[in-house]
Coordinates of C-alpha atoms in Angstrom, one line a residue:
X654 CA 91.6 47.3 3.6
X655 CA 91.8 44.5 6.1
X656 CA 92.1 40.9 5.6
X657 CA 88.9 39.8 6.8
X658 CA 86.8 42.8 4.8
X659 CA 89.1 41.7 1.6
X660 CA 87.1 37.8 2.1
X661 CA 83.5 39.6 2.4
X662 CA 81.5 38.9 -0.6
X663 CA 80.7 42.1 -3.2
X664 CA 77.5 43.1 -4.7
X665 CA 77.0 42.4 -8.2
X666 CA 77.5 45.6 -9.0
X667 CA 81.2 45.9 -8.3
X668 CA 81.6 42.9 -9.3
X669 CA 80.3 43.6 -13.2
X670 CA 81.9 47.1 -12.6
X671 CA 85.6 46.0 -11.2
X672 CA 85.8 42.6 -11.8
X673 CA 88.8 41.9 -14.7
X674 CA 87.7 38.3 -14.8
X675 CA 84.5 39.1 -16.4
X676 CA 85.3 39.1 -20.0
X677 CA 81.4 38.4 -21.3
X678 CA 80.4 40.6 -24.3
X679 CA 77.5 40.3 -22.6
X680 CA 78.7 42.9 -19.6
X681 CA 77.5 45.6 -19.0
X682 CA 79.9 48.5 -19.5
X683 CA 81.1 50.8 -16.8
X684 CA 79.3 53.7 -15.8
X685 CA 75.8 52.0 -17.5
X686 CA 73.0 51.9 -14.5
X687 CA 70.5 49.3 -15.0
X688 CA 67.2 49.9 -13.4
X689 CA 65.9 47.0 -11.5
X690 CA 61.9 46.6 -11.4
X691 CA 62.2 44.4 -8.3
X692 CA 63.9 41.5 -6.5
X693 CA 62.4 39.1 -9.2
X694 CA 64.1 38.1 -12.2
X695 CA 64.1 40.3 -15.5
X696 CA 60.9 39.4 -17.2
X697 CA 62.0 38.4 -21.6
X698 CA 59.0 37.1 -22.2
X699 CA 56.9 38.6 -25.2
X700 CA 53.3 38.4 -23.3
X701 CA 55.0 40.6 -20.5
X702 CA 52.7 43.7 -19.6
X703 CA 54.4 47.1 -20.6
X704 CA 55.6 49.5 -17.9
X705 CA 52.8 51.5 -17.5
X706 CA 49.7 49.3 -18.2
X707 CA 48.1 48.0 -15.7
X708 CA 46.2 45.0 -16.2
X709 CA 42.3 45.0 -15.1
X710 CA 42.0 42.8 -12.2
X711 CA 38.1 40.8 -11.6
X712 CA 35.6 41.7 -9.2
X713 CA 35.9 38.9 -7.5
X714 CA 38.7 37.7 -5.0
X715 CA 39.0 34.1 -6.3
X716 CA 41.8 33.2 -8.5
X717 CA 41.1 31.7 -11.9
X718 CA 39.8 28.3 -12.1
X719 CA 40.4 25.6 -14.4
X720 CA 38.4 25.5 -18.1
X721 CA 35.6 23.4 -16.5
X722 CA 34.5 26.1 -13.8
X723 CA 31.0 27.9 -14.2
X724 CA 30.9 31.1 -16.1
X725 CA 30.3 34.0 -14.3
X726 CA 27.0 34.8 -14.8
X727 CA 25.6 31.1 -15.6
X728 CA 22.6 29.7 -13.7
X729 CA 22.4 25.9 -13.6
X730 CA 18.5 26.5 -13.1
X731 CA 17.9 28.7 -15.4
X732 CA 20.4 27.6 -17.8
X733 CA 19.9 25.7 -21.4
X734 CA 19.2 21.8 -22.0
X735 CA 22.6 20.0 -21.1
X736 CA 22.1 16.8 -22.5
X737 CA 21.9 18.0 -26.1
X738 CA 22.1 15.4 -29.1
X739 CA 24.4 16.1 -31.8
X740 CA 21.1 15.9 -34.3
X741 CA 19.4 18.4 -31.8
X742 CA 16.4 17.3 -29.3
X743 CA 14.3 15.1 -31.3
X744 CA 10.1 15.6 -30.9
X745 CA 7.9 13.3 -29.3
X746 CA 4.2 13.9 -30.5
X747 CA 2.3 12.7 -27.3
X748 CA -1.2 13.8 -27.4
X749 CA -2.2 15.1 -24.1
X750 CA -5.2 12.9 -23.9
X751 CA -2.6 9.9 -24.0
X752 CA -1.9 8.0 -20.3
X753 CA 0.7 9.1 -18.7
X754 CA 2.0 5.6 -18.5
X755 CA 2.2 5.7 -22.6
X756 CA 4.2 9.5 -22.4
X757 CA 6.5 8.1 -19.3
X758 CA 7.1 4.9 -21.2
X759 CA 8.2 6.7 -24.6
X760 CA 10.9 8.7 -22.7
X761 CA 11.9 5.6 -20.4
X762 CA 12.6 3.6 -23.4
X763 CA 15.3 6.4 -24.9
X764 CA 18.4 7.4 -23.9
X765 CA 19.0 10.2 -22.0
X766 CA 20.5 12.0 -24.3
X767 CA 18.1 11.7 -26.4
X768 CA 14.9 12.6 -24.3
X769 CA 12.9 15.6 -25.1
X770 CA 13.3 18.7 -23.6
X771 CA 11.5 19.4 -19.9
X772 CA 7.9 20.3 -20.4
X773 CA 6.3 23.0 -18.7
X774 CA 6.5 23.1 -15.1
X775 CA 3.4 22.7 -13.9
X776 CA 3.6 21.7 -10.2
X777 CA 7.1 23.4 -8.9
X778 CA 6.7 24.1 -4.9
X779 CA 7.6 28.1 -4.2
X780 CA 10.9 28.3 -4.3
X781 CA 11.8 25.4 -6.3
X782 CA 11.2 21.8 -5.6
X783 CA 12.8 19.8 -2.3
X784 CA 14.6 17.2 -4.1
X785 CA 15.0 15.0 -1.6
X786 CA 11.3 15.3 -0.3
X787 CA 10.3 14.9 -4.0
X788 CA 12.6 11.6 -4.2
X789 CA 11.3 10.2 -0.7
X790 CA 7.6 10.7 -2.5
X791 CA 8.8 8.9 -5.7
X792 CA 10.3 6.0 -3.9
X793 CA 7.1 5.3 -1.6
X794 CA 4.9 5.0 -4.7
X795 CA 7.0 3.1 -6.6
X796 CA 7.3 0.7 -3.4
X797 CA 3.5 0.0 -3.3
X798 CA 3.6 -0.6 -7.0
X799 CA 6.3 -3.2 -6.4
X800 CA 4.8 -5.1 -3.8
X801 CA 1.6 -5.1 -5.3
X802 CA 2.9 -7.0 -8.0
X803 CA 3.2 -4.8 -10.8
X804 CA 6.0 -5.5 -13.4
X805 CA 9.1 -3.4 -12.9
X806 CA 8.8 -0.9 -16.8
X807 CA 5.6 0.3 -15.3
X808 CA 6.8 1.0 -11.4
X809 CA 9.8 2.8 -13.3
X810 CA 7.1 4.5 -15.5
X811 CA 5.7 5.9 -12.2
X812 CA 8.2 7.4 -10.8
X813 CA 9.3 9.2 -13.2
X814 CA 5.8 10.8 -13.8
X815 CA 6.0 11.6 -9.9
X816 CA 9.3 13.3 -10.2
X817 CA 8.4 15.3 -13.6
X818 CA 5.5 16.8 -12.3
X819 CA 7.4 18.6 -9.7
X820 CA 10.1 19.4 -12.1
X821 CA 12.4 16.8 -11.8
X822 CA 12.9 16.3 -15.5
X823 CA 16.9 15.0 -15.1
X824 CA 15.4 11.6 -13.1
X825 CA 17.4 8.0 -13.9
X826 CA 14.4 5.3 -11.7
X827 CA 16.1 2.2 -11.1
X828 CA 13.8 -1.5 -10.3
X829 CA 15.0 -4.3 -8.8
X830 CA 12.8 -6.9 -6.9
X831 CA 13.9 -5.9 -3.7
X832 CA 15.1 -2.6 -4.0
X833 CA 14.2 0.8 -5.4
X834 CA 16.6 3.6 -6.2
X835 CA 16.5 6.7 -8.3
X836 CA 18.7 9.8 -8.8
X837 CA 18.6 13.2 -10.1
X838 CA 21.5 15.0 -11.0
X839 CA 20.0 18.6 -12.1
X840 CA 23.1 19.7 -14.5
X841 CA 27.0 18.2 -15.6
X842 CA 28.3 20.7 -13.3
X843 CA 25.8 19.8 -10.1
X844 CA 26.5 16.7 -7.9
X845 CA 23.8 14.6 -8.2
X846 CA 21.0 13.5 -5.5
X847 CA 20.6 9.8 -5.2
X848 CA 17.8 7.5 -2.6
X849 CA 16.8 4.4 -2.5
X850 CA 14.5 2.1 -0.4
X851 CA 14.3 -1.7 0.0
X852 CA 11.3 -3.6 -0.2
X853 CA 10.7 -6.5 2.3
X854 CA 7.0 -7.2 2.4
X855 CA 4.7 -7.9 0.0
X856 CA 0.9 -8.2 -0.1
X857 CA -1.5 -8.9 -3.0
X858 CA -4.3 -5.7 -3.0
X859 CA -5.3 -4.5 -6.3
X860 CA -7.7 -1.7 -4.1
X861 CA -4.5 -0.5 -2.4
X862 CA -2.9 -0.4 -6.7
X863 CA -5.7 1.2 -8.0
X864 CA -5.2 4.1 -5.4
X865 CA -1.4 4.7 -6.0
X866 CA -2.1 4.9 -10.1
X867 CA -4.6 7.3 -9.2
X868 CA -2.2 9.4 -7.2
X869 CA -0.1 9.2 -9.7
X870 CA -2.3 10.5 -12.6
X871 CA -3.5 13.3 -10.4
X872 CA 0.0 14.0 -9.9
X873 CA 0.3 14.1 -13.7
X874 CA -2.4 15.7 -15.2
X875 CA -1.7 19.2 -16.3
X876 CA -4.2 21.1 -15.0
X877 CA -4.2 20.0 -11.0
X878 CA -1.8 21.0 -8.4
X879 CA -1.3 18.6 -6.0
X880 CA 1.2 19.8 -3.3
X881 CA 4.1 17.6 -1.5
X882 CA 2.1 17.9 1.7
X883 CA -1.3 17.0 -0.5
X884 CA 0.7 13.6 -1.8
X885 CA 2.0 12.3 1.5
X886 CA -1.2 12.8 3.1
X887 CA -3.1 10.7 0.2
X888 CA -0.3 8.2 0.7
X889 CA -0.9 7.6 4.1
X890 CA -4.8 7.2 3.9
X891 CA -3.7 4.7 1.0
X892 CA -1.5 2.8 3.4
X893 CA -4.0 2.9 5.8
X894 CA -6.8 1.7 4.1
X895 CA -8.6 -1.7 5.3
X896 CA -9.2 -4.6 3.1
X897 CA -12.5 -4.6 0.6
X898 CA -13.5 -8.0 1.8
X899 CA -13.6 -9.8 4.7
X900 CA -11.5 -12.7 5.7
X901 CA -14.5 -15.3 5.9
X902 CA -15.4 -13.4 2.3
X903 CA -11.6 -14.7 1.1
X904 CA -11.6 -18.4 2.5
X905 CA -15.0 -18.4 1.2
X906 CA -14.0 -17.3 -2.6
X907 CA -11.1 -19.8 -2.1
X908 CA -13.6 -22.6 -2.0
X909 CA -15.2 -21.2 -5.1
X910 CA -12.7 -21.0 -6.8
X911 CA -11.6 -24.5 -6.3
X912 CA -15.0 -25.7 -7.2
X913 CA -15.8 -24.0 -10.5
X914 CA -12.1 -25.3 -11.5
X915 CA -13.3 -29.0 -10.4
X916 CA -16.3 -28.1 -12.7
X917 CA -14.0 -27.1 -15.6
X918 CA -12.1 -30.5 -15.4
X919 CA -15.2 -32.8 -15.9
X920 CA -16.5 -32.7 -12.1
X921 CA -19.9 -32.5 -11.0
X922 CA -21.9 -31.5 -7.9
X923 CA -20.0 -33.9 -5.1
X924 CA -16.6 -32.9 -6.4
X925 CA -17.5 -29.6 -6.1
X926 CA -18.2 -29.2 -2.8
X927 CA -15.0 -31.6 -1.9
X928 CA -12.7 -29.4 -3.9
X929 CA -14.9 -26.2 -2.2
X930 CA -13.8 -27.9 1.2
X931 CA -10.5 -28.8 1.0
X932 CA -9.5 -25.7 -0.1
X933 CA -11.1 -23.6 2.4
X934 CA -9.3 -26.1 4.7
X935 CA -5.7 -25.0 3.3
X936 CA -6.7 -21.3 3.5
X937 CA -7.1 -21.4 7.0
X938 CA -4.5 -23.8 7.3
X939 CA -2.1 -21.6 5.2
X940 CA -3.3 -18.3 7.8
X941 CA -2.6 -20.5 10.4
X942 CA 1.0 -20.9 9.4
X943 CA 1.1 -17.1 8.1
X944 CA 0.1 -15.8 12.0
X945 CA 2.9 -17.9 13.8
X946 CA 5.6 -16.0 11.1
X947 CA 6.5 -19.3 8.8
X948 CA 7.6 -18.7 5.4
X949 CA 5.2 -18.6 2.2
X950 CA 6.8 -21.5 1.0
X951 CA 5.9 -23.7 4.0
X952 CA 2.5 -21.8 3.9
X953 CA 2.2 -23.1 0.1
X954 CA 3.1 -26.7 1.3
X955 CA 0.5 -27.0 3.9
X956 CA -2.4 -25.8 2.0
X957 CA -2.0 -28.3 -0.9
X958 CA -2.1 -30.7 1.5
X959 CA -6.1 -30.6 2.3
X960 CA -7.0 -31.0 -1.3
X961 CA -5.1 -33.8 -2.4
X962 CA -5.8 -35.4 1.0
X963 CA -9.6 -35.5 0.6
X964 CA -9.2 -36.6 -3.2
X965 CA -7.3 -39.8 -1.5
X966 CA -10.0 -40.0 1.2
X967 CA -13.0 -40.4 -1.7
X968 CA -10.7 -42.8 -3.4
X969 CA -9.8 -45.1 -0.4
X970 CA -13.7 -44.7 0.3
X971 CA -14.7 -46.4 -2.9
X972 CA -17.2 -43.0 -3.3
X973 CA -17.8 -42.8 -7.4
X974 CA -16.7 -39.5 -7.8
X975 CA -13.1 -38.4 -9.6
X976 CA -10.9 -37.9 -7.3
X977 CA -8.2 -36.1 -10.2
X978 CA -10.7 -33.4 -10.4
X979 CA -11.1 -32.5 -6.6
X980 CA -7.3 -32.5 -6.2
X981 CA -7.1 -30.6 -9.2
X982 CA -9.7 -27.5 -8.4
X983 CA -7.7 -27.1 -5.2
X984 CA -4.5 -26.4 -7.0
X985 CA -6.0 -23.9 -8.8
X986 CA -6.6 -21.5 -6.1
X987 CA -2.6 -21.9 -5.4
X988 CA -0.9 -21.6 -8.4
X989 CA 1.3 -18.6 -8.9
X990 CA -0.2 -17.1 -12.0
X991 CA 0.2 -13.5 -10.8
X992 CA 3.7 -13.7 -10.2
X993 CA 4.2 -15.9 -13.5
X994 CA 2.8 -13.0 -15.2
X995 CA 4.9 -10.2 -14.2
X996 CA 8.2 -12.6 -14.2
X997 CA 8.0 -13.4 -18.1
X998 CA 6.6 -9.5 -18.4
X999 CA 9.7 -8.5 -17.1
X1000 CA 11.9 -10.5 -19.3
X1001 CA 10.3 -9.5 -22.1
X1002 CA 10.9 -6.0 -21.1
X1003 CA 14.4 -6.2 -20.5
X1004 CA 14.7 -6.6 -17.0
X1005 CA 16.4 -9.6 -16.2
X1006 CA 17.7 -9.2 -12.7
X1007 CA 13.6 -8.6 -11.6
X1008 CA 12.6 -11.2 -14.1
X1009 CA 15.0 -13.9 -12.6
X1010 CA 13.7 -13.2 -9.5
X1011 CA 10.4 -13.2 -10.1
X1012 CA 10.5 -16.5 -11.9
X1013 CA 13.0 -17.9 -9.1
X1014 CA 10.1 -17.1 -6.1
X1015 CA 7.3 -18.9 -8.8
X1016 CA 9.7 -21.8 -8.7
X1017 CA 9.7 -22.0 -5.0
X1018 CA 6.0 -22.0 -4.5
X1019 CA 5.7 -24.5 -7.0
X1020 CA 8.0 -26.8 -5.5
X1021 CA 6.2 -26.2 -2.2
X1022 CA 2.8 -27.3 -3.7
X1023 CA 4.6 -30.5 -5.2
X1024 CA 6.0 -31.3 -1.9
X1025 CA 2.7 -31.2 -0.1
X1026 CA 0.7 -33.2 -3.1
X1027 CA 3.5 -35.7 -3.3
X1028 CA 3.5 -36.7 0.3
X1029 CA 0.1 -37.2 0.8
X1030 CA -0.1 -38.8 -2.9
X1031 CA 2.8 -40.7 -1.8
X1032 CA 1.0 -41.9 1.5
X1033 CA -2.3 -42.8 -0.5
X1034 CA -0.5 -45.2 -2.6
X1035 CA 1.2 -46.6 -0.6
X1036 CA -1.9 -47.9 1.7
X1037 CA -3.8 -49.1 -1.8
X1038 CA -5.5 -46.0 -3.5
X1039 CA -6.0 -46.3 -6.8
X1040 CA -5.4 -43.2 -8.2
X1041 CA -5.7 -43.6 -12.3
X1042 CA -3.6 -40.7 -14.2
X1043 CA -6.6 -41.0 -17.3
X1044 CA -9.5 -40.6 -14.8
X1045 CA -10.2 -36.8 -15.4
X1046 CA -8.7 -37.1 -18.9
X1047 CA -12.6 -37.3 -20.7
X1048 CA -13.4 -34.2 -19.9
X1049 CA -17.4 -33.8 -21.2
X1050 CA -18.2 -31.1 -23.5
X1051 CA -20.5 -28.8 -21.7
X1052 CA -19.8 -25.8 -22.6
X1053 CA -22.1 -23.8 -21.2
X1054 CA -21.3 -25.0 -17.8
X1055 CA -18.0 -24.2 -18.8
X1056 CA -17.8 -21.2 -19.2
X1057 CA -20.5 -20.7 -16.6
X1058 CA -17.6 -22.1 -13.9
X1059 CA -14.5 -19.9 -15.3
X1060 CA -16.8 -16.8 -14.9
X1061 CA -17.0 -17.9 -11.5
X1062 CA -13.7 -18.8 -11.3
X1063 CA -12.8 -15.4 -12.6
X1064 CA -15.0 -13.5 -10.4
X1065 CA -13.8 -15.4 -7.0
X1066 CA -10.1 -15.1 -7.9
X1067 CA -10.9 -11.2 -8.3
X1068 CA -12.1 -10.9 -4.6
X1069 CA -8.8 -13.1 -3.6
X1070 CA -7.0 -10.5 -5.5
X1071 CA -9.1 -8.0 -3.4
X1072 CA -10.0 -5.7 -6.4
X1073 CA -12.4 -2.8 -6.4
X1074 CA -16.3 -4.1 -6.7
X1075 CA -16.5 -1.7 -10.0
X1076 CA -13.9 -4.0 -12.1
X1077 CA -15.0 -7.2 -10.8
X1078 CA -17.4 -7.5 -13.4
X1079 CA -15.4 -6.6 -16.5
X1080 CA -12.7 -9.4 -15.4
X1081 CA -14.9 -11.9 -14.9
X1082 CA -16.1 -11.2 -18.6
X1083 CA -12.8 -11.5 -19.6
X1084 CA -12.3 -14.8 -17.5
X1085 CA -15.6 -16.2 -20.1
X1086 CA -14.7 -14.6 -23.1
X1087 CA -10.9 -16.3 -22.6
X1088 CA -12.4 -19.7 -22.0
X1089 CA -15.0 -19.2 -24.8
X1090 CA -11.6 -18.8 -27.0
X1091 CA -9.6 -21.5 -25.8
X1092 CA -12.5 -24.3 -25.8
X1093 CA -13.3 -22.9 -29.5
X1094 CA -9.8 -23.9 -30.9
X1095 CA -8.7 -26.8 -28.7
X1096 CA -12.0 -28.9 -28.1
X1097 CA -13.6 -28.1 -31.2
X1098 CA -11.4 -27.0 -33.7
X1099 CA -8.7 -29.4 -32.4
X1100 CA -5.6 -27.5 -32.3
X1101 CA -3.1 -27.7 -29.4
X1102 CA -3.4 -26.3 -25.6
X1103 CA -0.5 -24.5 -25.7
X1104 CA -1.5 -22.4 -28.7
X1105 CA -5.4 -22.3 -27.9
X1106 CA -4.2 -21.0 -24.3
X1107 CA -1.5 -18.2 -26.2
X1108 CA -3.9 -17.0 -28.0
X1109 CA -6.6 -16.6 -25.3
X1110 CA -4.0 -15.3 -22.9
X1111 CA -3.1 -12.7 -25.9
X1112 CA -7.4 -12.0 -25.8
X1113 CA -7.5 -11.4 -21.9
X1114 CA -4.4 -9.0 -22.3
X1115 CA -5.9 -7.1 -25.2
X1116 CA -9.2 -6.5 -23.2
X1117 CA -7.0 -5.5 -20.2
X1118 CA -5.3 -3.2 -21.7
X1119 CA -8.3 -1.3 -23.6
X1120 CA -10.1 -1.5 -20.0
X1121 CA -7.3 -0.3 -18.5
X1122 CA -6.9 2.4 -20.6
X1123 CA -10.7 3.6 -20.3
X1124 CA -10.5 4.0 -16.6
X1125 CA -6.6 5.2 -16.4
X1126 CA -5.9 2.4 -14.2
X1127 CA -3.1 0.2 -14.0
X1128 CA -4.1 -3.5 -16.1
X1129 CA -2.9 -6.2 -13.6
X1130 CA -7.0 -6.6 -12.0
X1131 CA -8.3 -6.6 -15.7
X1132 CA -5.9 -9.6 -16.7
X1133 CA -4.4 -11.7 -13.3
X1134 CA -8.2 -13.1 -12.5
X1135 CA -9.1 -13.3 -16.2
X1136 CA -6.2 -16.0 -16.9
X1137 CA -7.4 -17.7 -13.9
X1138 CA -9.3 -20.1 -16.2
X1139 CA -6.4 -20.9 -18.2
X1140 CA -3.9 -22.3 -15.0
X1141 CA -2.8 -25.9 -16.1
X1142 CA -4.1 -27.4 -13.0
X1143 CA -4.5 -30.7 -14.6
X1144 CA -1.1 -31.2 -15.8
X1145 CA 0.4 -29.9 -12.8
X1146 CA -2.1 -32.6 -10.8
X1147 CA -1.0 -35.6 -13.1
X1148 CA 2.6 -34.9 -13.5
X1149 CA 2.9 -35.2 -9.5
X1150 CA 0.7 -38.1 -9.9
X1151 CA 3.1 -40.0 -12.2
X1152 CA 5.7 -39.0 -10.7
X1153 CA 4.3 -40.7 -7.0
X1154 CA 3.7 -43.6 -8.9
X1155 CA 7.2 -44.1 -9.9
X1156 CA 6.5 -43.3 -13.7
X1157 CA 9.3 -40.4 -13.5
X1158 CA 9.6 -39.8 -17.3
X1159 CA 5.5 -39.6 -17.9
X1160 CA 5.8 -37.0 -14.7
X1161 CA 8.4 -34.9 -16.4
X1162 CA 6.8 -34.7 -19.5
X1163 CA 3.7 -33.7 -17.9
X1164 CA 5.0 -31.1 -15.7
X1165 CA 6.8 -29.8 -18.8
X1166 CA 3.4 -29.4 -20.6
X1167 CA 2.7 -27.1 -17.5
X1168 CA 5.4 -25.1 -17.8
X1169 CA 4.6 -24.7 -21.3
X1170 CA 1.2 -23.7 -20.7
X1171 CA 2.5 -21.3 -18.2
X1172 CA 4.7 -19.5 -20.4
X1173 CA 2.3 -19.2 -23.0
X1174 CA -0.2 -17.6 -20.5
X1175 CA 2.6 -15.0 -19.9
X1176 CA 3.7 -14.0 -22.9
X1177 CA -0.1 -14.1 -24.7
X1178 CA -0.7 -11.4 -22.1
X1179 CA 2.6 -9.4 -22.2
X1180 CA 1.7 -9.7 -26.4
X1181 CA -1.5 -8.5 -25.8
X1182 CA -0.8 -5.6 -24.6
X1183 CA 1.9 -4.6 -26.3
X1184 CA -0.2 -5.1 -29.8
X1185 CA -2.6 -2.4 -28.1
X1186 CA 0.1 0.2 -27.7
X1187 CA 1.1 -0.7 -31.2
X1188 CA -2.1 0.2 -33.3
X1189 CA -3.8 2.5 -30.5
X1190 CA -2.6 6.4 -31.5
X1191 CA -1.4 7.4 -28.3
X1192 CA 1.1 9.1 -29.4
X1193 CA 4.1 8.7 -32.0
X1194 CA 4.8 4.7 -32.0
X1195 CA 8.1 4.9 -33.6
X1196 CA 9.5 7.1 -30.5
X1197 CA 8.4 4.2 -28.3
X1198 CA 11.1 2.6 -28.8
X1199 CA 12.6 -1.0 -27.5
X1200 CA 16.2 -2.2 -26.6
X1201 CA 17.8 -3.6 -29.7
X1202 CA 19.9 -6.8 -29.5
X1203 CA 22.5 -8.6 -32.0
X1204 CA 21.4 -11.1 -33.6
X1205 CA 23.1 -14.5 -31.2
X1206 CA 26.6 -12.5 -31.2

């Protein structure tokens, strides 16, 4: 043997075989062949496969996932419930002569976990619904609900009837002021499908509401099939649709308006027709500003202006009329009581982002209306009107002239609301039946505005809801034009005045008083109509069930 063959490596072979260095008891003795099963190391462990057994391999290809894969076998849309309480699904006993926004409220108002399980699919397209079509549909109804003005828990309620009906039962609707979104995630183990859409314009037609609810309870009544392609079609003639009244019918009902709420103050025939003409004046005024693209709070300025300004004119004319009470029926027609409504609704509710909004936009119109009063308040006294805070304060007791003028009053701010002709009747009912109320307790059983107006507001939103609830209808044009009567115009009116006349603290108190009447408006209604979901049996009340707060911790 050579040198340079005596420096190669050996195997391990000879080296365990010939080696005198390896003195291991562990060696393995000469002569003793040890098979080798491959180039891998020897296998110890005790969950090794015996020679000889050979392990069945799966069908499929794919290596093992991890524990959180799908079963073979499983079906995520023909699989069980997967949001399954730990007490099991509980039962909701919803009559199916209930509205659907009573059965789309219950679930709303419970968790998810805790909803009950998907009812029968009624409406599912061949083939299984298209999500995303299904969401687009949802978002568009809930977007006309919105900028109609109705309060976010019902727009929510909406589009989760729209998605259930086509089988959409996992659906999370979210409400903001300005934007929509909702999502539907069909299992744990799907990715989920979200959408949203942003609304930027908004318009007041109650027609153009009525229409969407109706969609929506065709949509959700068992025993009709309405089709994607059905919907979107009734969606677009609903978009399409023109006014119900005229625009010389609006600017008329304007004037009305302001002069049945002159007549309500103490006014008689002249200040009628001078509140009747200065409010038509701001309505065009305001549609002046509207066509040339200004905002609504600008719009809001300048059609306070035409009221307050002929009030100053009758006073500086020495004319024996009350001025208060023409400058007063022409704030009527522009105080915010629609959006008041919905903003306090909306807090109530539990929607505070919307709410705060809401109430933030109210607050802008009303300082827009206070600007345009003030200056031309401002201007009048200033070149010698005298414009006495305790004119309009006597108010006579005529109360069947009264409540002749809030009917009125109620029936023209229904046609400003451009409602349907059938309900324009049953709200301007309302509108006398409120007034009837509040005159009962605060001019003749003496008891304070604020409480006489809650508990007419709480009347008008009663009747709303039971009207609303006959007709399947959504109860905003049964209640907005029946509070009408109930607007503190007067306080409003006199705390500007004050407050022009350099008597800041009187001011303040007064336009507090406003406020205060405002809110009690708002949450009469909203209390209202919660005590007629309370004690009508639509269904189980206890399931209907509210957020629950700590108690100021």
């Amino acid at each position: 043997m050579t040198e340079a063959e005596d420096r190669k490596p050996r195997s391990d072979e000879a080296r365990t075989t010939y080696d005198p260095e390896v003195t291991s008891e562990f060696a393995v003795p000469a002569g003793l062949a040890v098979p080798r099963a491959g180039t891998e190391s020897e296998t110890t462990s005790e969950f090794a496969v015996p020679e000889g057994l050979e392990a069945p391999q799966p069908a499929s290809a794919e290596p093992e996932g991890s524990a959180f894969s799908l079963p073979s076998g499983y079906s995520a849309q023909h699989g069980p419930m997967v949001f399954t309480p730990p007490g099991g699904v509980p039962a909701v006993s919803l009559t199916k002569d209930a509205p659907w926004q009573d059965r789309m409220r219950t679930m709303l108002r419970m968790p998810v976990t805790e909803r009950p399980a998907p009812e029968p699919v009624h409406k599912a397209e061949e083939g299984g619904p298209a999500v995303p079509r299904v969401l687009d549909l949802t978002l568009r109804i809930g977007e006309l609900l919105l900028a109609g003005g109705e309060n976010a828990e019902d727009v929510e309620a909406a589009m989760f009837a729209v998605c259930r009906s086509y089988g959409l039962d996992r659906c999370e609707p979210n409400v903001t002021f300005t934007l929509l979104s909702i999502s539907h995630q069909p299992s744990l183990v799907d990715d989920p499908v979200t959408a949203s859409r942003t609304v930027r314009r908004r318009g007041t037609d109650y027609t153009r509401l009525a229409a969407v609810f109706q969609l929506v309870d065709d949509l959700s009544y068992p025993e009709t099939h309405v089709s994607l392609e059905e919907a979107y079609r009734r969606l677009a003639e609903i978009r399409r649709n023109r006014h119900p009244y005229p625009g010389w019918a609006l600017t008329a009902a304007s004037g009305l308006l302001a002069g049945a709420a002159s007549i309500l103050v103490g006014g008689d025939l002249i200040v009628f027709f001078a509140a009747a003409l200065g409010a038509m004046l701001g309505d065009r005024l305001a549609w002046l500003c509207a066509g040339r693209g200004l905002p609504e709070f600008y719009q809001f300025t300048v059609a306070a202006m035409p009221p307050a300004a002929i009030g100053v004119a009758l006073t500086l004319a020495h004319v024996d009329v009350r001025a208060a009470a023409v400058i007063t029926g022409g704030l009527f027609a522009l105080l915010p009581g629609r959006a008041l409504v919905a903003g306090v609704q909306d807090g109530l509710t539990g929607f505070y982002i919307t709410a705060s909004a809401r109430l933030l936009e109210v607050m802008y119109f009303f300082v827009g209306i206070v600007i345009g009063v003030l200056i031309v308040l401002y201007f009048g006294v200033k070149v010698g009107g005298q414009l006495n805070p305790e004119a309009a304060l006597n108010i006579e007791k005529r109360p069947l002239l009264q409540i002749a003028a809030a009917m009125l009053l109620s029936l023209t701010f229904a046609v400003l609301l451009q409602q349907e002709r059938s309900t324009v009747l049953p709200v301007t009912l309302n509108g006398g039946v409120a007034w009837s109320v509040y005159g009962a307790m605060h001019y003749v059983g003496d008891i304070s505005p604020v409480a006489s107006t809650a508990v007419a507001a709480g009347l008008v939103g009663l009747f709303g809801q039971l009207l609303s609830r006959f007709r399947f209808a959504s109860a905003l044009p049964y209640t907005t034009a029946a509070i009408g009567p109930l607007l503190p115009g007067s306080a409003t009116y006199f705390g500007l005045l004050s407050i022009a006349q350099n008597e800041v603290d009187k001011g303040l108190v007064s336009l507090a008083k406003a406020a205060s009447l405002a809110m009690a408006i708002a949450i009469g209604v909203n209390l209202g109509a919660e005590i007629s979901r309370l004690f009508l049996r639509v269904g189980s009340a206890g399931k209907r069930r509210a957020a629950k707060r700590t108690r100021g911790f």
